[in-house]
């Protein structure tokens, strides 16, 4: 994860962007404020849903409810836990009914970057 990189960044906002790929992208330097995020969300909301095209492995797609709920989050792996922030992000695993990947992006006042989730 990018936890070592994240330590130097100020508190950030996570924006969910449906249907984007999970490839790790380099950090971009740009001016990010509420207006920027609102405009980006508005622009994306006008587009039709487009699947990322990534296939969830068959073993995960075929999990039943009881099998899926046995998957547990490892608290020590919680995103931003070690940074001492007033919030954390826990990513749930693909599988069962949840087979469409969701891309997570972090925005600070000066940067936007994809949060890798594998």
Tab-separated table of C-alpha atoms in Angstrom:
chain	number	residue	atom	x	y	z
A	1	UNK	CA	0.000	0.000	0.000
A	2	UNK	CA	0.924	3.629	-0.156
A	3	UNK	CA	0.925	4.046	3.623
A	4	UNK	CA	4.496	5.290	3.717
A	5	UNK	CA	3.638	7.885	1.059
A	6	UNK	CA	0.420	8.760	2.829
A	7	UNK	CA	2.194	9.721	6.071
A	8	UNK	CA	3.374	12.964	4.542
A	9	UNK	CA	-0.006	13.914	3.089
A	10	UNK	CA	-2.654	15.986	4.880
A	11	UNK	CA	-6.135	14.634	5.615
A	12	UNK	CA	-7.756	13.622	2.370
A	13	UNK	CA	-11.138	12.896	0.864
A	14	UNK	CA	-11.870	9.607	-0.842
A	15	UNK	CA	-14.025	9.767	-3.924
A	16	UNK	CA	-15.525	6.608	-5.366
A	17	UNK	CA	-15.330	6.397	-9.110
A	18	UNK	CA	-17.283	3.484	-10.517
A	19	UNK	CA	-15.927	1.452	-13.374
A	20	UNK	CA	-12.360	2.753	-13.517
A	21	UNK	CA	-9.363	0.446	-13.696
A	22	UNK	CA	-7.253	-0.477	-10.678
A	23	UNK	CA	-3.873	0.287	-12.211
A	24	UNK	CA	-1.595	2.322	-10.002
A	25	UNK	CA	-1.123	5.785	-11.429
A	26	UNK	CA	1.462	8.392	-10.608
A	27	UNK	CA	0.456	11.256	-8.364
A	28	UNK	CA	-0.676	14.349	-10.285
A	29	UNK	CA	0.020	17.865	-9.043
A	30	UNK	CA	-3.097	20.015	-9.304
A	31	UNK	CA	-5.277	22.424	-7.354
A	32	UNK	CA	-7.927	20.347	-5.574
A	33	UNK	CA	-10.794	21.939	-3.675
A	34	UNK	CA	-14.484	21.209	-3.178
A	35	UNK	CA	-15.384	22.835	-6.500
A	36	UNK	CA	-12.885	20.611	-8.347
A	37	UNK	CA	-14.291	17.440	-6.757
A	38	UNK	CA	-17.924	18.535	-7.324
A	39	UNK	CA	-17.238	19.339	-10.989
A	40	UNK	CA	-15.502	15.989	-11.519
A	41	UNK	CA	-18.385	14.113	-9.870
A	42	UNK	CA	-20.914	16.045	-11.972
A	43	UNK	CA	-19.031	15.271	-15.198
A	44	UNK	CA	-18.753	11.561	-14.343
A	45	UNK	CA	-22.438	11.353	-13.391
A	46	UNK	CA	-23.400	12.363	-16.947
A	47	UNK	CA	-21.628	9.352	-18.437
A	48	UNK	CA	-23.241	5.961	-18.819
A	49	UNK	CA	-21.915	3.192	-16.629
A	50	UNK	CA	-19.068	1.344	-18.270
A	51	UNK	CA	-17.700	-1.816	-16.732
A	52	UNK	CA	-13.995	-1.829	-15.991
A	53	UNK	CA	-13.864	-5.096	-17.885
A	54	UNK	CA	-11.953	-6.778	-15.088
A	55	UNK	CA	-13.237	-10.200	-14.213
A	56	UNK	CA	-13.558	-11.259	-10.588
A	57	UNK	CA	-11.998	-14.723	-10.277
A	58	UNK	CA	-14.589	-17.503	-10.566
A	59	UNK	CA	-13.813	-18.770	-7.051
A	60	UNK	CA	-14.881	-15.396	-5.629
A	61	UNK	CA	-17.888	-14.910	-7.945
A	62	UNK	CA	-19.303	-18.262	-6.881
A	63	UNK	CA	-19.115	-17.664	-3.122
A	64	UNK	CA	-22.430	-18.008	-1.342
A	65	UNK	CA	-23.551	-15.671	1.442
A	66	UNK	CA	-22.096	-17.766	4.275
A	67	UNK	CA	-18.744	-18.176	2.509
A	68	UNK	CA	-18.520	-14.465	1.657
A	69	UNK	CA	-19.253	-13.296	5.206
A	70	UNK	CA	-16.330	-15.378	6.475
A	71	UNK	CA	-13.938	-12.980	4.718
A	72	UNK	CA	-12.604	-10.678	7.425
A	73	UNK	CA	-10.889	-7.340	7.324
A	74	UNK	CA	-7.457	-7.364	8.931
A	75	UNK	CA	-7.613	-4.314	11.261
A	76	UNK	CA	-3.866	-3.708	10.954
A	77	UNK	CA	-4.325	-3.302	7.182
A	78	UNK	CA	-7.008	-0.620	7.517
A	79	UNK	CA	-6.138	2.293	5.241
A	80	UNK	CA	-4.887	5.371	7.156
A	81	UNK	CA	-4.945	3.510	10.509
A	82	UNK	CA	-1.251	4.055	11.181
A	83	UNK	CA	-1.514	7.748	10.239
A	84	UNK	CA	-3.570	8.548	13.352
A	85	UNK	CA	-6.308	10.231	11.317
A	86	UNK	CA	-9.796	10.654	12.790
A	87	UNK	CA	-11.154	8.201	10.177
A	88	UNK	CA	-10.163	5.024	8.365
A	89	UNK	CA	-11.121	3.231	5.175
A	90	UNK	CA	-11.776	-0.499	5.053
A	91	UNK	CA	-12.045	-2.094	1.629
A	92	UNK	CA	-14.384	-5.048	1.285
A	93	UNK	CA	-13.423	-7.949	-0.908
A	94	UNK	CA	-14.883	-8.630	-4.332
A	95	UNK	CA	-17.035	-11.734	-4.540
A	96	UNK	CA	-20.532	-13.097	-3.946
A	97	UNK	CA	-22.862	-10.297	-5.236
A	98	UNK	CA	-20.103	-7.674	-5.428
A	99	UNK	CA	-18.203	-8.362	-8.621
A	100	UNK	CA	-17.784	-4.927	-10.202
A	101	UNK	CA	-14.523	-3.277	-9.102
A	102	UNK	CA	-14.675	0.250	-7.692
A	103	UNK	CA	-11.729	2.615	-8.034
A	104	UNK	CA	-10.793	4.805	-5.085
A	105	UNK	CA	-9.071	8.141	-5.477
A	106	UNK	CA	-7.554	10.346	-2.816
A	107	UNK	CA	-7.619	14.110	-3.166
A	108	UNK	CA	-5.612	16.558	-1.086
A	109	UNK	CA	-5.137	20.290	-1.627
A	110	UNK	CA	-2.277	19.589	-4.007
A	111	UNK	CA	-2.607	16.020	-5.288
A	112	UNK	CA	-4.956	13.440	-6.722
A	113	UNK	CA	-3.926	9.812	-6.730
A	114	UNK	CA	-5.466	6.391	-7.175
A	115	UNK	CA	-5.529	4.226	-4.057
A	116	UNK	CA	-4.426	0.775	-5.164
A	117	UNK	CA	-6.760	-1.990	-4.049
A	118	UNK	CA	-5.923	-5.554	-4.921
